[in-house]
Amino acid sequence: MKWRHTFQVRITGVLALLLLIVIGVVYFAVKAATNHAVENQAQVQLQTGARVFERLLELRGRRLRYGVDWLVVDSQFREAVISGDSQAILEALRQHGTGTRGSELFVLGVEGTVIASTLGAIAEREHFPYDRALRTALRQNKSMLIVALKGQPYLLVQGQVLTPMHMNRVVMAFRMDDLFASELRSMSNLEVSFLTLQDGRAGELFSTQPDIFWATIITTLRNSSWRALPQLSDAHGKRFLNQALQLANTDDLDDPKVLALLQSPLDHALQAFAPLDREFLAIALAALVVSLAGALFMARRVSRPLNVLADAAQRIGAGNYQVPVVLKRTDEFGLLAEAINAMQSGIASRELQLAHNALHDPLTGLPNRALAMERLSNAIGAGRKVVLLYLGIEDYRAVNEGLGPEGVEQMMLEVSRRLSETVSSGDTAARITANEFLLLLENTEIDGAVAMADRLHTLLSRPQTIHGDEVQRQVCIGVAVYPTDGQSAEELISRAAIARHDAAAQPGYLQIYQQDRDLAHQRQIGLIRDLRRAAAEGELFLLYQPKLDLRHGHVHQAEALLRWQHPEFGMVSPAEFIPLAERTGSMNSLTLWVIEEGMRQLAEWNMRGLHLQLSLNISADDLHGQDLAARVSVLLQRYRLSAEQLIFEITESAIMRHPEQALEVLQSLRDCGISLSVDDFGTGYSSLAQLQRLPVQELKIDQSFIRNLDETSGDAVIVRSTIEMSHNLGLKVVAEGVEQERSLRLLERWHCDTAQGYLISRPLSATAFEAWLLKSRISS
């Protein structure tokens, strides 16, 4: 793991980043507060300086006023003014001297014309530009005016020279130039600038600032207004707070404006905070270094127990649950260490339980198939003799349906207990499926294994009381021997299972594996696999066997018989594949195919004018569901058939398996109009009372009673009694398996309704049946 990706480095980096952010925020907040304080201080200084500036202007105006008042009372000057001689006025002004130096003087006549002027830009006999404003100021008792004369700012005061005939006015103008601006700066601590502005054109600039500073200011004045001057400005890297004042106080809006710009410097005030800024920065850096050291220390304290916990997690992940986590802390890490110790203890316990569950049956606690395979493989690998007993509970399904899952569990627990008590300590009893057990008998000969099988059968066949009902188990056992019957565990178990299936299919309860039984077993597996797709592949077909009406002597009925042409095994007998279909759950699909194919053939014969009644076989599995009648009704509508053309045959044993359920399904079929027949009657266990409850219309006597029927045989009594009993119950009787002429004659004499068998005709294809039927009708 690279160092930059470690938790310690990450937490140190995060803390350092947070500290940098906090210190940066504080620093810039203090900086902003400092700048704001400096700006406020400069604003206060600017406001104070503006008041000082106004006071200085007022003082200068009073000073000029004193000079004018002193001048107008001077006798020599009065006489010169009364004489109207400009030279005399100027000579008297030079002689007067004090109070007028640095200022311009104008003597105005009654109409406002200039009699004498010290400013060359304004000639004698010219009308004074601000005469009207001066008259207005005189009436309003204003002491001074600030105006723009010839593009330059001036401060004007006026006085009167009264004569018996006229009133002349003396105007003194003080120019507001660079010298005056410097004087004001020394007294107000503000940068001062004067400027005249008329029609967007700026006049001569008088300022304590360099000319380059005014480039932006003058551009703003030309393009906008003096009120749009920026509050803050820079000059040569220095910042100033600005305040613009309009000084011209004439009433005429067309008169030029005189502006004064007062500026308070900010940099000087900021320099006072520079030491504080440096000290704060030094403190911040020192705090950052100390904090980084603390963060690194804390990160190491946090990462050290995490490393211990990480090592423990890796150790637990590797399957080592013996070493506890040692972390002597009382904080959250200590609690986490205790939790990890408890977790690894729990994991160890659960793994032991899981390992046991993986190799043992959860209900009985016996070894399961995996453990049995392992032990069998070990015995084979060691070359020891092994005999397998493959034991199956045949009535498992009946117990499950009758007593439910709890009853089955009690039965399996009792079986496992009896097995455990019977087998030796070196042998193994395992439960490999729901109702199958496997016994591994080591170092045992075949005779000893058979004796063990006998004891187990006797022991397990004893009745067991479950929920108050006495249950007697049906047990079948298959035997296979190593190395005679197989060289591997899989092969040996497979052949023991084959022997067990043979034991269930044959009389007795025990079967030892016979050589070459694998071929028959493989054939069964292939048939089971291929049966599911036989209908889709077109391998299934129906044959039709005529049923002779003995009373009228003609055929108007037939039975549809299912056949299977397998592509590999050839013609497969129904006696072989029907039990396989019932065992694997494929019977329902086969029945539906037979019903639909039979209806299709009936519809085709109806179109050709051959109206027949067709018998179709249904199985016990078809009586479990509730949708058979609905599906048949749909097919009847599809092929436009009458329900009276159908007869459904169901075996006596299938009805007796679940009589109540069978009665409900048969009644729904009867409600559709379909006739019902009890097939193979006489081979089951039905009672007359039960038979009377069923909604059937005929009985079909099993062929075992008919095939060798003669008047002297014991079967004759059974057949004759069955015919009479059925007629008394209102049922028709069909005799199948008629192969001899004498049997047919006896059935006719005993008033049997219908006969079926090879004597009448073998099962025929649809085409052959149609030809046979036409031929029989012509001959009759």
CSV table of C-alpha atoms in Angstrom, one decimal, residues 545-760:
chain,number,residue,atom,x,y,z
A,545,GLN,CA,-60.2,-50.1,-31.5
A,546,PRO,CA,-63.8,-50.7,-32.4
A,547,LYS,CA,-66.4,-51.5,-29.7
A,548,LEU,CA,-69.3,-53.8,-30.9
A,549,ASP,CA,-72.8,-53.1,-29.8
A,550,LEU,CA,-74.0,-56.7,-28.9
A,551,ARG,CA,-77.7,-55.8,-28.9
A,552,HIS,CA,-77.8,-54.2,-32.4
A,553,GLY,CA,-74.8,-55.9,-33.9
A,554,HIS,CA,-73.0,-52.8,-35.3
A,555,VAL,CA,-70.1,-50.5,-34.3
A,556,HIS,CA,-70.8,-46.9,-33.3
A,557,GLN,CA,-68.1,-46.6,-30.6
A,558,ALA,CA,-64.3,-46.9,-30.5
A,559,GLU,CA,-61.5,-46.5,-27.9
A,560,ALA,CA,-58.5,-44.3,-28.6
A,561,LEU,CA,-55.3,-46.0,-27.5
A,562,LEU,CA,-52.0,-44.0,-27.1
A,563,ARG,CA,-48.8,-45.2,-28.8
A,564,TRP,CA,-45.3,-43.9,-28.9
A,565,GLN,CA,-42.9,-44.3,-31.8
A,566,HIS,CA,-39.5,-43.5,-30.3
A,567,PRO,CA,-36.7,-42.5,-32.8
A,568,GLU,CA,-34.1,-44.7,-31.0
A,569,PHE,CA,-36.1,-47.4,-29.1
A,570,GLY,CA,-38.8,-47.9,-31.7
A,571,MET,CA,-42.3,-48.7,-30.6
A,572,VAL,CA,-42.6,-48.2,-26.8
A,573,SER,CA,-45.4,-50.0,-25.0
A,574,PRO,CA,-47.9,-47.9,-23.0
A,575,ALA,CA,-47.3,-50.3,-20.2
A,576,GLU,CA,-43.7,-49.0,-20.1
A,577,PHE,CA,-44.1,-45.3,-20.6
A,578,ILE,CA,-47.4,-44.6,-18.9
A,579,PRO,CA,-46.0,-45.5,-15.4
A,580,LEU,CA,-43.0,-43.3,-16.2
A,581,ALA,CA,-45.2,-40.4,-17.1
A,582,GLU,CA,-47.2,-40.9,-13.8
A,583,ARG,CA,-44.0,-41.0,-11.8
A,584,THR,CA,-42.4,-37.9,-13.4
A,585,GLY,CA,-45.5,-35.7,-13.5
A,586,SER,CA,-45.9,-35.8,-17.3
A,587,MET,CA,-49.3,-37.5,-17.3
A,588,ASN,CA,-51.4,-34.3,-17.4
A,589,SER,CA,-49.8,-33.1,-20.6
A,590,LEU,CA,-50.2,-36.6,-22.2
A,591,THR,CA,-53.9,-36.7,-21.3
A,592,LEU,CA,-54.5,-33.3,-22.8
A,593,TRP,CA,-52.8,-34.3,-26.0
A,594,VAL,CA,-54.8,-37.5,-26.2
A,595,ILE,CA,-58.1,-35.6,-25.6
A,596,GLU,CA,-57.4,-32.9,-28.2
A,597,GLU,CA,-56.1,-35.4,-30.8
A,598,GLY,CA,-59.2,-37.6,-30.3
A,599,MET,CA,-61.5,-34.5,-30.6
A,600,ARG,CA,-59.7,-33.4,-33.8
A,601,GLN,CA,-60.2,-36.9,-35.3
A,602,LEU,CA,-63.9,-36.9,-34.3
A,603,ALA,CA,-64.4,-33.6,-35.9
A,604,GLU,CA,-62.8,-34.9,-39.1
A,605,TRP,CA,-65.0,-38.0,-39.1
A,606,ASN,CA,-68.1,-35.8,-38.4
A,607,MET,CA,-67.3,-33.8,-41.6
A,608,ARG,CA,-67.2,-37.1,-43.5
A,609,GLY,CA,-70.5,-38.3,-42.1
A,610,LEU,CA,-69.1,-40.9,-39.6
A,611,HIS,CA,-70.6,-40.0,-36.3
A,612,LEU,CA,-69.0,-42.1,-33.5
A,613,GLN,CA,-68.7,-42.1,-29.8
A,614,LEU,CA,-65.0,-42.1,-28.7
A,615,SER,CA,-63.6,-43.4,-25.4
A,616,LEU,CA,-60.6,-41.6,-24.0
A,617,ASN,CA,-58.5,-42.7,-20.9
A,618,ILE,CA,-57.7,-40.2,-18.1
A,619,SER,CA,-55.3,-41.0,-15.2
A,620,ALA,CA,-55.4,-40.5,-11.5
A,621,ASP,CA,-53.2,-37.4,-11.8
A,622,ASP,CA,-55.9,-35.7,-13.9
A,623,LEU,CA,-58.3,-36.0,-11.0
A,624,HIS,CA,-56.0,-33.9,-8.7
A,625,GLY,CA,-56.7,-30.5,-10.4
A,626,GLN,CA,-59.9,-28.6,-10.9
A,627,ASP,CA,-59.4,-27.3,-14.5
A,628,LEU,CA,-59.9,-30.5,-16.5
A,629,ALA,CA,-63.6,-29.8,-17.2
A,630,ALA,CA,-62.8,-26.2,-18.2
A,631,ARG,CA,-60.1,-27.3,-20.6
A,632,VAL,CA,-62.3,-29.9,-22.2
A,633,SER,CA,-65.1,-27.4,-22.6
A,634,VAL,CA,-62.8,-25.1,-24.5
A,635,LEU,CA,-61.7,-27.9,-26.8
A,636,LEU,CA,-65.4,-28.9,-27.5
A,637,GLN,CA,-66.1,-25.4,-28.6
A,638,ARG,CA,-63.0,-25.2,-30.7
A,639,TYR,CA,-63.8,-28.4,-32.6
A,640,ARG,CA,-67.6,-27.9,-32.5
A,641,LEU,CA,-68.3,-31.3,-31.0
A,642,SER,CA,-71.1,-32.5,-28.8
A,643,ALA,CA,-70.1,-33.7,-25.4
A,644,GLU,CA,-72.2,-36.9,-25.9
A,645,GLN,CA,-69.6,-38.1,-28.4
A,646,LEU,CA,-67.0,-38.5,-25.6
A,647,ILE,CA,-66.6,-41.2,-23.0
A,648,PHE,CA,-63.9,-40.7,-20.4
A,649,GLU,CA,-62.5,-43.9,-18.9
A,650,ILE,CA,-60.9,-43.8,-15.4
A,651,THR,CA,-59.5,-46.9,-13.6
A,652,GLU,CA,-61.1,-48.2,-10.4
A,653,SER,CA,-57.8,-47.8,-8.5
A,654,ALA,CA,-57.4,-44.2,-9.6
A,655,ILE,CA,-60.9,-43.3,-8.3
A,656,MET,CA,-60.2,-45.0,-4.9
A,657,ARG,CA,-56.9,-43.2,-4.4
A,658,HIS,CA,-58.7,-39.9,-3.5
A,659,PRO,CA,-62.4,-40.7,-3.8
A,660,GLU,CA,-63.7,-37.3,-2.6
A,661,GLN,CA,-61.5,-35.3,-5.0
A,662,ALA,CA,-62.2,-37.8,-7.8
A,663,LEU,CA,-65.9,-37.5,-7.2
A,664,GLU,CA,-65.8,-33.7,-7.6
A,665,VAL,CA,-63.8,-33.7,-10.8
A,666,LEU,CA,-65.9,-36.5,-12.4
A,667,GLN,CA,-69.1,-34.6,-11.5
A,668,SER,CA,-67.8,-31.5,-13.2
A,669,LEU,CA,-67.1,-33.6,-16.3
A,670,ARG,CA,-70.5,-35.1,-16.2
A,671,ASP,CA,-72.1,-31.7,-15.9
A,672,CYS,CA,-70.5,-30.9,-19.3
A,673,GLY,CA,-72.4,-33.8,-20.8
A,674,ILE,CA,-69.5,-36.3,-21.0
A,675,SER,CA,-70.2,-40.0,-20.3
A,676,LEU,CA,-68.0,-41.7,-17.7
A,677,SER,CA,-66.8,-45.3,-17.5
A,678,VAL,CA,-65.0,-47.3,-14.8
A,679,ASP,CA,-62.1,-49.0,-16.5
A,680,ASP,CA,-60.5,-52.3,-15.4
A,681,PHE,CA,-63.4,-53.0,-13.0
A,682,GLY,CA,-62.8,-56.0,-10.7
A,683,THR,CA,-59.1,-55.3,-10.1
A,684,GLY,CA,-59.5,-52.5,-7.6
A,685,TYR,CA,-61.0,-52.2,-4.1
A,686,SER,CA,-64.1,-50.2,-4.7
A,687,SER,CA,-67.3,-51.1,-2.8
A,688,LEU,CA,-70.8,-51.2,-4.2
A,689,ALA,CA,-71.7,-48.2,-1.9
A,690,GLN,CA,-68.8,-46.2,-3.3
A,691,LEU,CA,-69.6,-47.2,-6.9
A,692,GLN,CA,-73.2,-46.1,-6.4
A,693,ARG,CA,-72.0,-42.6,-5.5
A,694,LEU,CA,-70.0,-42.1,-8.7
A,695,PRO,CA,-71.6,-40.2,-11.6
A,696,VAL,CA,-70.7,-43.0,-14.1
A,697,GLN,CA,-72.8,-44.6,-16.9
A,698,GLU,CA,-70.9,-47.8,-17.6
A,699,LEU,CA,-68.5,-50.4,-16.2
A,700,LYS,CA,-65.7,-52.0,-18.2
A,701,ILE,CA,-64.9,-55.5,-17.0
A,702,ASP,CA,-61.2,-56.1,-17.0
A,703,GLN,CA,-59.8,-58.4,-19.7
A,704,SER,CA,-58.4,-60.8,-17.2
A,705,PHE,CA,-61.9,-62.1,-16.6
A,706,ILE,CA,-62.8,-62.2,-20.3
A,707,ARG,CA,-59.8,-63.6,-22.1
A,708,ASN,CA,-60.4,-67.3,-21.2
A,709,LEU,CA,-64.1,-67.0,-20.4
A,710,ASP,CA,-66.2,-70.2,-20.8
A,711,GLU,CA,-69.3,-71.3,-19.1
A,712,THR,CA,-67.5,-73.7,-16.7
A,713,SER,CA,-64.8,-71.3,-15.5
A,714,GLY,CA,-64.8,-69.4,-12.2
A,715,ASP,CA,-64.7,-66.2,-14.1
A,716,ALA,CA,-68.1,-66.9,-15.6
A,717,VAL,CA,-69.8,-66.4,-12.2
A,718,ILE,CA,-68.0,-63.1,-11.7
A,719,VAL,CA,-68.7,-61.7,-15.1
A,720,ARG,CA,-72.4,-62.8,-15.1
A,721,SER,CA,-72.9,-61.3,-11.6
A,722,THR,CA,-71.2,-58.1,-12.6
A,723,ILE,CA,-73.5,-57.7,-15.6
A,724,GLU,CA,-76.6,-58.3,-13.6
A,725,MET,CA,-75.5,-56.0,-10.8
A,726,SER,CA,-74.6,-53.2,-13.2
A,727,HIS,CA,-77.9,-53.4,-15.0
A,728,ASN,CA,-79.7,-53.3,-11.6
A,729,LEU,CA,-77.7,-50.1,-10.9
A,730,GLY,CA,-78.7,-48.7,-14.3
A,731,LEU,CA,-75.2,-49.0,-15.8
A,732,LYS,CA,-74.1,-50.3,-19.2
A,733,VAL,CA,-71.4,-53.0,-19.3
A,734,VAL,CA,-68.4,-53.2,-21.6
A,735,ALA,CA,-66.3,-56.4,-21.8
A,736,GLU,CA,-62.8,-56.0,-23.1
A,737,GLY,CA,-60.3,-58.6,-24.1
A,738,VAL,CA,-62.8,-60.7,-26.2
A,739,GLU,CA,-60.6,-63.0,-28.2
A,740,GLN,CA,-62.7,-66.2,-28.6
A,741,GLU,CA,-66.0,-66.8,-30.2
A,742,ARG,CA,-67.4,-68.7,-27.3
A,743,SER,CA,-66.7,-65.8,-25.0
A,744,LEU,CA,-68.6,-63.5,-27.3
A,745,ARG,CA,-71.6,-65.9,-27.4
A,746,LEU,CA,-71.7,-66.1,-23.6
A,747,LEU,CA,-71.6,-62.3,-23.3
A,748,GLU,CA,-74.5,-62.0,-25.7
A,749,ARG,CA,-76.5,-64.6,-23.8
A,750,TRP,CA,-75.9,-62.7,-20.5
A,751,HIS,CA,-77.0,-59.5,-22.1
A,752,CYS,CA,-73.7,-57.6,-22.0
A,753,ASP,CA,-74.0,-54.3,-23.8
A,754,THR,CA,-70.7,-53.9,-25.6
A,755,ALA,CA,-67.7,-56.1,-26.5
A,756,GLN,CA,-64.2,-55.1,-27.4
A,757,GLY,CA,-61.1,-57.2,-28.3
A,758,TYR,CA,-59.0,-58.8,-30.9
A,759,LEU,CA,-61.9,-61.1,-32.0
A,760,ILE,CA,-63.7,-57.9,-33.3
